[in-house]
Amino acid sequence: MSKIKLGVEVISAHGLFNTDKQNSCSPFVELKFDNQIFRTTTKPNDPNPVWHESFYFTVSDPSFLSTLTLEAHVYSYQDGTDAKPFLGKVRVNGTSFVPHSEAAPFNYPLEKRSVFSRARGELGLRVFITEDPSITPSLPTPVPESPRSYIPSPRQEPVKSIITAAANMVAADKPKARTLYNVTPSVNQQQQPTTAMSYGMQEMRAAAPMPPRVVQYNGPGPSSDFTVKETSPFLGGGRIIGGRIVRGTQRPVGTYDLVEEMRFLFVRVVKARDLPDRDLTGSLDPYVEVKIGNFKGVTRHLDKNSDPEWNQVFAFAKENLQSNVLEIVVKDKDLVLDDYVGTVRFDLNEVQSRVPPDSPLAPEWYRLENKRGEKKRAEIMLAVWEGTQADEAFGDAVFSDSLTSSDSSDIISANLRSKVYHSPRLWYLRVKIIEAQDVIIVSDKSRLPEAFVRIQVGNQMLKTKVAQRSFHPRWDNEFMFVVAEPFEEHLVLSVEDHSAANRDEPVGKAVIPLSAIERRNDDRAFRSRWFHLEDSISDAMDEDKAKRVKFATRLHVAAVLEGGYHVFDESTYYSSDLRPTARQLWKQAIGVLELGILNANGLHPVKNRDGKGTSDTYVVAKYGHKWVRSRTVINSLNPKYNEQYTWEVLDPATVLTICVFDNGHFSSGNGRDQTIGKVRIRLSTLQTGRVYTNAYPLLVLTPSGLKKRGELHLAVRFTCTSVSNTLMKYTKPLLPKMHYTQPLSVNLQEMLRVQALNIIVARLGRSEPPLRREVVEYMTDAKTHLFSMRRSKANFFRFTAVFSGVMSVWKWMGEVCSWRTPVTTGLVHVLYTMLVMFPEMILPTVFLYMAVIGLWNYRIRPRFPPHMDTKLSYAETAQGERVQALLSWRDPRATAIFVTFCFIVAMVLYITPFKLFALLSGYYFMRHPKLRHRIPSAPLNFFRRLPAMTDSML
């Protein structure tokens, strides 16, 4: 038997709901953990009871401790009845259990059991783990079972997905659940069995077994490998319990409430003056060392400068400081041994704290002290203060966990810092090549040319078909390109003659600046222009020369920048932005998305350094046009980031993507940033205002199979600023209007997506630090369109899973027809007779049934967003899965809308004659084409916005 025990001290409760006629309640608490149930004493007529009773549970399998859940249900005792009014419950996840020495009392807010439950107030508990052999688990007390002695009211937690092997093992070893009662808060409870027996015979009831809670599972193998673990961390705003922030006694200052507050010692080295010369040449190449304990930061050195200016910031984590003295040493860079110039020392006990929105700390001049302790004219300007990650200097600082004792100024670079990037605004460029006039071959003016036009924008190049032999060829070919603001390229049109099989001779060129091209936001017609062709690009760009030419070959072209489309730069299944290009068409934001990147645990080593495996990791998150990159943590397999970012949300049917990479800038290999794992979160699956704190497994598919490379701990919150606008979004089309009035083909859209991706890779690669190509491609799922046999197989199984419900109904009907259960078959006969006799009741019954099923499924709704599922892969369509999503509460707002709609339709159809409904439906289906619109209808838009299983595909 395991030596580990879970201790729970039930302290008190306050503000409980009053249930009896005297406006009071008689509360008691039932504790449930690992198939064991304990119950406190009853406090008569006391809405603010105090217990101070301790219980000790046996942990049957310590390896599954993190997946178990402690539940505390508060009931009110009513004399003379078997009913137990429910007052609220508390759920404590196994990931939040701490040792006895770290445990502290905490007031947990009481949660409702369902939408119709009444719960309020708080329950004070102290939960801890102990291995003390002197503490024995509470003894079970045998009680007689009575058919009316116990009503199992607490709702069991939904089992979202069960591992087959683990479930069989648990079922085989599961002991019979028993209701236990504490005797006293004494440590050794074996000494008082009589008291427990006497009271237990009066108060205790036998309870039905409660299965252990299984968190969401997403693949084969042990449950600890691929599970999403719900956590309850202490963050800047308080402790996260049940998706809510429970604030402590000391409320922190600042807006970073989704990350752990980290204290840093900031040192800003601004500049120096009047430094003495050290070299034989009379020059000085100064740099500064910032040292505290074993950590050292080094500025860049400046050649031959006695009044240097660095303006660099260093940040040292307070939890890692090993000294109380900060040293700032100025040195002279030399070939052999660097010369000492002077030092400034600070006592950390004298350093002041600064918290935004305070103004930045003003730097001061400090005299440098030489080796003899003398202070001469040389001075250095410094600013030293204590702060948090909310400080504005955080983004520009070089951190102590990014430095080692062997660091040099080459490593202190922008590749370590956290940064925010913005993708360029992309446009579709539509070019129509109509015709040309007077296309004459200079070398042979009598020969009719076989002309075609080559169109080039940056690295994108297309060409028309070869026209029939004519001096006035005509093409009427239309092309699409992707261009980005600011418009740095030009549209280059080159007319060429296909004179031989492998020979094309240029006829002339025309250059059109992109800034001079017309823009449109709808499907109105755009004008065309004639352009004179010149011999070279430089001549074509000379507008004055074009005006002087009286006779030349001309090209008829129509070009327009399309602002009404959304330019796809990522996979359509995981789009984070669906807005059109033109800002005039942008709608008001419906909410705010906040992401807290907390830490990563158990990362696999990617490289070897100093004889041991390690990683230099950073996190990249993308939503809309905004990319964020965390700082790089050097030499750590359990890095802490604690960085918080915010995005505006314009559509709930979008996806937030977070990826972890190993920084290849500091490796001796090919220098590529290696992928470690990815997390996707669809915003429509998030409840408004709830804080989701989960540890996501980082899964990567390799040639040798699926690998888990660690876990990423995130905190996510979606705040809705306008509920009405959010609900109205479900009736609007996913894409802008131009995608329906002038739709683009699938092949063209995929080709344009590749062009857009190349532009973004080039632009973000020019930033400092750059986001490299492998990072952008992995974030945007650039290779999801490639064929894979594994994905095809998974696609087939997804298709069969959609129709599994139909097969289940067919099998059930077979059992009805075989009279396997006579009662069920009899009820089916009665229902069938009623529907035949009253056919007008068919549709109201169907809609009412769907509404009831939706409400019933609310109790087993998902507790956190879906993650990568190792059984799923790419699929062409997911319509059947969207039908299942109508009542599954994966999108809580969409299911609530559909359930309400079903209730309303059921009531309307109940009072509306069936013949009238059939008549109007037929007329609507056969309506005139003028009454039809290219824009999808509201029901179709609602259906397309429902989440499918594509979010869980690797």
mmCIF file of N, CA and C in Angstrom, residues 429-516:
data_model
loop_
_atom_site.group_PDB
_atom_site.id
_atom_site.type_symbol
_atom_site.label_atom_id
_atom_site.label_comp_id
_atom_site.label_asym_id
_atom_site.label_seq_id
_atom_site.Cartn_x
_atom_site.Cartn_y
_atom_site.Cartn_z
ATOM 1 N N LEU A 429 -3.506 41.823 -56.107
ATOM 2 C CA LEU A 429 -3.356 42.660 -57.298
ATOM 3 C C LEU A 429 -3.923 41.891 -58.483
ATOM 4 N N ARG A 430 -4.986 42.442 -59.069
ATOM 5 C CA ARG A 430 -5.615 41.819 -60.237
ATOM 6 C C ARG A 430 -5.145 42.558 -61.489
ATOM 7 N N VAL A 431 -4.550 41.825 -62.418
ATOM 8 C CA VAL A 431 -4.018 42.406 -63.656
ATOM 9 C C VAL A 431 -4.667 41.697 -64.837
ATOM 10 N N LYS A 432 -5.252 42.480 -65.733
ATOM 11 C CA LYS A 432 -5.867 41.938 -66.946
ATOM 12 C C LYS A 432 -5.131 42.477 -68.170
ATOM 13 N N ILE A 433 -4.520 41.575 -68.902
ATOM 14 C CA ILE A 433 -3.813 41.930 -70.147
ATOM 15 C C ILE A 433 -4.813 41.783 -71.282
ATOM 16 N N ILE A 434 -5.176 42.910 -71.886
ATOM 17 C CA ILE A 434 -6.261 42.900 -72.880
ATOM 18 C C ILE A 434 -5.697 42.712 -74.282
ATOM 19 N N GLU A 435 -4.923 43.670 -74.773
ATOM 20 C CA GLU A 435 -4.428 43.618 -76.152
ATOM 21 C C GLU A 435 -3.217 44.518 -76.295
ATOM 22 N N ALA A 436 -2.610 44.462 -77.476
ATOM 23 C CA ALA A 436 -1.479 45.334 -77.818
ATOM 24 C C ALA A 436 -1.664 45.829 -79.236
ATOM 25 N N GLN A 437 -1.028 46.954 -79.538
ATOM 26 C CA GLN A 437 -1.096 47.550 -80.876
ATOM 27 C C GLN A 437 0.314 47.811 -81.407
ATOM 28 N N ASP A 438 0.445 47.589 -82.714
ATOM 29 C CA ASP A 438 1.689 47.903 -83.431
ATOM 30 C C ASP A 438 2.870 47.148 -82.832
ATOM 31 N N VAL A 439 2.703 45.838 -82.661
ATOM 32 C CA VAL A 439 3.805 45.006 -82.192
ATOM 33 C C VAL A 439 4.657 44.655 -83.409
ATOM 34 N N ILE A 440 5.762 45.347 -83.566
ATOM 35 C CA ILE A 440 6.621 45.192 -84.747
ATOM 36 C C ILE A 440 7.978 44.678 -84.307
ATOM 37 N N ILE A 441 8.459 43.648 -85.014
ATOM 38 C CA ILE A 441 9.771 43.082 -84.756
ATOM 39 C C ILE A 441 10.793 43.923 -85.519
ATOM 40 N N VAL A 442 11.705 44.546 -84.801
ATOM 41 C CA VAL A 442 12.650 45.466 -85.435
ATOM 42 C C VAL A 442 13.553 44.743 -86.423
ATOM 43 N N SER A 443 13.973 43.513 -86.110
ATOM 44 C CA SER A 443 14.894 42.792 -86.993
ATOM 45 C C SER A 443 14.221 42.304 -88.266
ATOM 46 N N ASP A 444 12.903 42.089 -88.226
ATOM 47 C CA ASP A 444 12.169 41.626 -89.409
ATOM 48 C C ASP A 444 10.770 42.215 -89.343
ATOM 49 N N LYS A 445 10.632 43.436 -89.888
ATOM 50 C CA LYS A 445 9.367 44.154 -89.739
ATOM 51 C C LYS A 445 8.226 43.527 -90.515
ATOM 52 N N SER A 446 8.546 42.658 -91.474
ATOM 53 C CA SER A 446 7.474 42.049 -92.259
ATOM 54 C C SER A 446 6.903 40.795 -91.607
ATOM 55 N N ARG A 447 7.584 40.238 -90.597
ATOM 56 C CA ARG A 447 7.128 38.992 -89.972
ATOM 57 C C ARG A 447 6.074 39.292 -88.911
ATOM 58 N N LEU A 448 5.007 38.505 -88.961
ATOM 59 C CA LEU A 448 3.970 38.640 -87.948
ATOM 60 C C LEU A 448 4.456 38.005 -86.640
ATOM 61 N N PRO A 449 4.410 38.717 -85.532
ATOM 62 C CA PRO A 449 4.951 38.172 -84.277
ATOM 63 C C PRO A 449 3.971 37.210 -83.597
ATOM 64 N N GLU A 450 4.531 36.262 -82.859
ATOM 65 C CA GLU A 450 3.756 35.418 -81.935
ATOM 66 C C GLU A 450 4.000 35.974 -80.531
ATOM 67 N N ALA A 451 3.214 36.947 -80.162
ATOM 68 C CA ALA A 451 3.507 37.737 -78.955
ATOM 69 C C ALA A 451 2.829 37.146 -77.717
ATOM 70 N N PHE A 452 3.477 37.353 -76.599
ATOM 71 C CA PHE A 452 2.914 37.067 -75.280
ATOM 72 C C PHE A 452 3.466 38.104 -74.311
ATOM 73 N N VAL A 453 2.864 38.205 -73.143
ATOM 74 C CA VAL A 453 3.240 39.203 -72.143
ATOM 75 C C VAL A 453 3.708 38.484 -70.883
ATOM 76 N N ARG A 454 4.862 38.913 -70.383
ATOM 77 C CA ARG A 454 5.375 38.402 -69.121
ATOM 78 C C ARG A 454 5.125 39.467 -68.046
ATOM 79 N N ILE A 455 4.447 39.071 -66.956
ATOM 80 C CA ILE A 455 4.101 39.995 -65.873
ATOM 81 C C ILE A 455 4.918 39.611 -64.650
ATOM 82 N N GLN A 456 5.563 40.620 -64.052
ATOM 83 C CA GLN A 456 6.422 40.365 -62.895
ATOM 84 C C GLN A 456 6.168 41.403 -61.817
ATOM 85 N N VAL A 457 5.995 40.896 -60.572
ATOM 86 C CA VAL A 457 5.885 41.737 -59.375
ATOM 87 C C VAL A 457 6.798 41.128 -58.327
ATOM 88 N N GLY A 458 7.928 41.782 -58.064
ATOM 89 C CA GLY A 458 8.889 41.217 -57.126
ATOM 90 C C GLY A 458 9.412 39.882 -57.618
ATOM 91 N N ASN A 459 9.244 38.828 -56.798
ATOM 92 C CA ASN A 459 9.675 37.477 -57.172
ATOM 93 C C ASN A 459 8.579 36.673 -57.845
ATOM 94 N N GLN A 460 7.419 37.259 -58.065
ATOM 95 C CA GLN A 460 6.299 36.568 -58.699
ATOM 96 C C GLN A 460 6.292 36.875 -60.191
ATOM 97 N N MET A 461 6.184 35.836 -61.008
ATOM 98 C CA MET A 461 6.227 36.020 -62.453
ATOM 99 C C MET A 461 5.237 35.077 -63.112
ATOM 100 N N LEU A 462 4.383 35.625 -63.980
ATOM 101 C CA LEU A 462 3.430 34.861 -64.768
ATOM 102 C C LEU A 462 3.460 35.378 -66.198
ATOM 103 N N LYS A 463 2.877 34.605 -67.102
ATOM 104 C CA LYS A 463 2.850 35.061 -68.497
ATOM 105 C C LYS A 463 1.549 34.622 -69.153
ATOM 106 N N THR A 464 1.164 35.347 -70.186
ATOM 107 C CA THR A 464 -0.057 35.062 -70.919
ATOM 108 C C THR A 464 0.181 33.916 -71.891
ATOM 109 N N LYS A 465 -0.897 33.533 -72.544
ATOM 110 C CA LYS A 465 -0.771 32.571 -73.635
ATOM 111 C C LYS A 465 -0.152 33.279 -74.848
ATOM 112 N N VAL A 466 0.359 32.495 -75.757
ATOM 113 C CA VAL A 466 0.927 33.054 -76.993
ATOM 114 C C VAL A 466 -0.219 33.337 -77.960
ATOM 115 N N ALA A 467 -0.327 34.611 -78.371
ATOM 116 C CA ALA A 467 -1.418 35.009 -79.253
ATOM 117 C C ALA A 467 -1.140 34.558 -80.690
ATOM 118 N N GLN A 468 -2.208 34.528 -81.473
ATOM 119 C CA GLN A 468 -2.049 34.201 -82.885
ATOM 120 C C GLN A 468 -1.243 35.280 -83.583
ATOM 121 N N ARG A 469 -0.601 34.887 -84.699
ATOM 122 C CA ARG A 469 0.272 35.814 -85.417
ATOM 123 C C ARG A 469 -0.524 37.052 -85.855
ATOM 124 N N SER A 470 -0.095 38.213 -85.310
ATOM 125 C CA SER A 470 -0.790 39.456 -85.639
ATOM 126 C C SER A 470 0.038 40.629 -85.138
ATOM 127 N N PHE A 471 -0.084 41.778 -85.864
ATOM 128 C CA PHE A 471 0.547 43.007 -85.374
ATOM 129 C C PHE A 471 -0.251 43.623 -84.217
ATOM 130 N N HIS A 472 -1.503 43.160 -84.061
ATOM 131 C CA HIS A 472 -2.363 43.671 -82.992
ATOM 132 C C HIS A 472 -2.916 42.479 -82.200
ATOM 133 N N PRO A 473 -2.078 41.814 -81.440
ATOM 134 C CA PRO A 473 -2.522 40.611 -80.731
ATOM 135 C C PRO A 473 -3.491 40.959 -79.588
ATOM 136 N N ARG A 474 -4.319 39.954 -79.251
ATOM 137 C CA ARG A 474 -5.279 40.120 -78.166
ATOM 138 C C ARG A 474 -5.227 38.863 -77.281
ATOM 139 N N TRP A 475 -5.283 39.088 -75.969
ATOM 140 C CA TRP A 475 -5.156 37.974 -75.027
ATOM 141 C C TRP A 475 -6.392 37.834 -74.097
ATOM 142 N N ASP A 476 -6.765 38.929 -73.438
ATOM 143 C CA ASP A 476 -7.864 38.904 -72.455
ATOM 144 C C ASP A 476 -7.597 37.871 -71.348
ATOM 145 N N ASN A 477 -6.369 37.880 -70.857
ATOM 146 C CA ASN A 477 -5.985 37.001 -69.746
ATOM 147 C C ASN A 477 -5.932 37.797 -68.450
ATOM 148 N N GLU A 478 -6.402 37.166 -67.364
ATOM 149 C CA GLU A 478 -6.433 37.828 -66.052
ATOM 150 C C GLU A 478 -5.554 37.059 -65.075
ATOM 151 N N PHE A 479 -4.817 37.819 -64.248
ATOM 152 C CA PHE A 479 -3.871 37.228 -63.305
ATOM 153 C C PHE A 479 -4.043 37.886 -61.937
ATOM 154 N N MET A 480 -3.623 37.123 -60.904
ATOM 155 C CA MET A 480 -3.689 37.616 -59.529
ATOM 156 C C MET A 480 -2.312 37.483 -58.891
ATOM 157 N N PHE A 481 -1.931 38.546 -58.159
ATOM 158 C CA PHE A 481 -0.672 38.557 -57.427
ATOM 159 C C PHE A 481 -0.950 39.010 -55.998
ATOM 160 N N VAL A 482 0.047 38.831 -55.136
ATOM 161 C CA VAL A 482 -0.012 39.315 -53.756
ATOM 162 C C VAL A 482 1.074 40.356 -53.579
ATOM 163 N N VAL A 483 0.689 41.532 -53.073
ATOM 164 C CA VAL A 483 1.647 42.606 -52.812
ATOM 165 C C VAL A 483 1.426 43.094 -51.386
ATOM 166 N N ALA A 484 2.432 43.756 -50.836
ATOM 167 C CA ALA A 484 2.388 44.174 -49.436
ATOM 168 C C ALA A 484 2.740 45.641 -49.314
ATOM 169 N N GLU A 485 2.107 46.291 -48.327
ATOM 170 C CA GLU A 485 2.461 47.666 -47.985
ATOM 171 C C GLU A 485 3.683 47.675 -47.068
ATOM 172 N N PRO A 486 4.532 48.689 -47.172
ATOM 173 C CA PRO A 486 4.565 49.729 -48.207
ATOM 174 C C PRO A 486 4.983 49.143 -49.550
ATOM 175 N N PHE A 487 4.423 49.683 -50.616
ATOM 176 C CA PHE A 487 4.654 49.129 -51.949
ATOM 177 C C PHE A 487 6.054 49.483 -52.425
ATOM 178 N N GLU A 488 6.951 48.514 -52.333
ATOM 179 C CA GLU A 488 8.342 48.728 -52.711
ATOM 180 C C GLU A 488 8.633 48.248 -54.126
ATOM 181 N N GLU A 489 7.820 47.296 -54.638
ATOM 182 C CA GLU A 489 8.057 46.771 -55.979
ATOM 183 C C GLU A 489 7.224 47.526 -57.011
ATOM 184 N N HIS A 490 7.494 47.220 -58.274
ATOM 185 C CA HIS A 490 6.730 47.765 -59.387
ATOM 186 C C HIS A 490 6.142 46.615 -60.197
ATOM 187 N N LEU A 491 5.082 46.934 -60.901
ATOM 188 C CA LEU A 491 4.493 45.986 -61.846
ATOM 189 C C LEU A 491 5.206 46.150 -63.178
ATOM 190 N N VAL A 492 5.928 45.129 -63.585
ATOM 191 C CA VAL A 492 6.717 45.178 -64.808
ATOM 192 C C VAL A 492 6.043 44.301 -65.847
ATOM 193 N N LEU A 493 5.692 44.903 -67.008
ATOM 194 C CA LEU A 493 5.054 44.195 -68.111
ATOM 195 C C LEU A 493 6.025 44.152 -69.277
ATOM 196 N N SER A 494 6.292 42.952 -69.772
ATOM 197 C CA SER A 494 7.255 42.778 -70.860
ATOM 198 C C SER A 494 6.586 42.013 -71.992
ATOM 199 N N VAL A 495 6.491 42.660 -73.157
ATOM 200 C CA VAL A 495 5.942 42.009 -74.347
ATOM 201 C C VAL A 495 7.099 41.337 -75.086
ATOM 202 N N GLU A 496 6.939 40.059 -75.383
ATOM 203 C CA GLU A 496 8.007 39.289 -76.020
ATOM 204 C C GLU A 496 7.444 38.519 -77.209
ATOM 205 N N ASP A 497 8.355 38.208 -78.120
ATOM 206 C CA ASP A 497 7.995 37.484 -79.342
ATOM 207 C C ASP A 497 8.571 36.079 -79.262
ATOM 208 N N HIS A 498 7.696 35.079 -79.400
ATOM 209 C CA HIS A 498 8.137 33.675 -79.385
ATOM 210 C C HIS A 498 8.618 33.322 -80.792
ATOM 211 N N SER A 499 9.860 33.680 -81.079
ATOM 212 C CA SER A 499 10.397 33.538 -82.430
ATOM 213 C C SER A 499 10.809 32.112 -82.759
ATOM 214 N N ALA A 500 11.180 31.312 -81.779
ATOM 215 C CA ALA A 500 11.599 29.930 -82.007
ATOM 216 C C ALA A 500 11.181 29.081 -80.813
ATOM 217 N N ALA A 501 11.486 27.777 -80.903
ATOM 218 C CA ALA A 501 11.040 26.851 -79.865
ATOM 219 C C ALA A 501 11.603 27.220 -78.501
ATOM 220 N N ASN A 502 12.859 27.582 -78.444
ATOM 221 C CA ASN A 502 13.495 27.927 -77.172
ATOM 222 C C ASN A 502 14.048 29.344 -77.191
ATOM 223 N N ARG A 503 13.363 30.209 -77.914
ATOM 224 C CA ARG A 503 13.890 31.573 -78.060
ATOM 225 C C ARG A 503 12.743 32.566 -77.993
ATOM 226 N N ASP A 504 12.886 33.539 -77.063
ATOM 227 C CA ASP A 504 11.922 34.626 -76.916
ATOM 228 C C ASP A 504 12.669 35.943 -77.028
ATOM 229 N N GLU A 505 12.230 36.812 -77.937
ATOM 230 C CA GLU A 505 12.869 38.103 -78.136
ATOM 231 C C GLU A 505 12.017 39.199 -77.524
ATOM 232 N N PRO A 506 12.620 40.087 -76.689
ATOM 233 C CA PRO A 506 11.837 41.182 -76.096
ATOM 234 C C PRO A 506 11.413 42.210 -77.126
ATOM 235 N N VAL A 507 10.212 42.699 -77.001
ATOM 236 C CA VAL A 507 9.680 43.744 -77.872
ATOM 237 C C VAL A 507 9.680 45.089 -77.154
ATOM 238 N N GLY A 508 9.285 45.105 -75.896
ATOM 239 C CA GLY A 508 9.265 46.342 -75.127
ATOM 240 C C GLY A 508 8.764 46.082 -73.720
ATOM 241 N N LYS A 509 8.972 47.069 -72.850
ATOM 242 C CA LYS A 509 8.608 46.941 -71.443
ATOM 243 C C LYS A 509 7.811 48.152 -70.989
ATOM 244 N N ALA A 510 6.938 47.907 -70.002
ATOM 245 C CA ALA A 510 6.194 48.979 -69.335
ATOM 246 C C ALA A 510 6.265 48.728 -67.836
ATOM 247 N N VAL A 511 6.437 49.816 -67.069
ATOM 248 C CA VAL A 511 6.559 49.731 -65.617
ATOM 249 C C VAL A 511 5.462 50.589 -64.993
ATOM 250 N N ILE A 512 4.728 49.985 -64.058
ATOM 251 C CA ILE A 512 3.633 50.683 -63.380
ATOM 252 C C ILE A 512 3.915 50.649 -61.883
ATOM 253 N N PRO A 513 4.083 51.799 -61.230
ATOM 254 C CA PRO A 513 4.248 51.807 -59.760
ATOM 255 C C PRO A 513 2.972 51.294 -59.089
ATOM 256 N N LEU A 514 3.142 50.459 -58.088
ATOM 257 C CA LEU A 514 1.971 49.910 -57.404
ATOM 258 C C LEU A 514 1.161 50.993 -56.704
ATOM 259 N N SER A 515 1.842 52.039 -56.240
ATOM 260 C CA SER A 515 1.121 53.126 -55.562
ATOM 261 C C SER A 515 0.213 53.895 -56.503
ATOM 262 N N ALA A 516 0.448 53.776 -57.829
ATOM 263 C CA ALA A 516 -0.374 54.495 -58.796
ATOM 264 C C ALA A 516 -1.552 53.681 -59.301
#
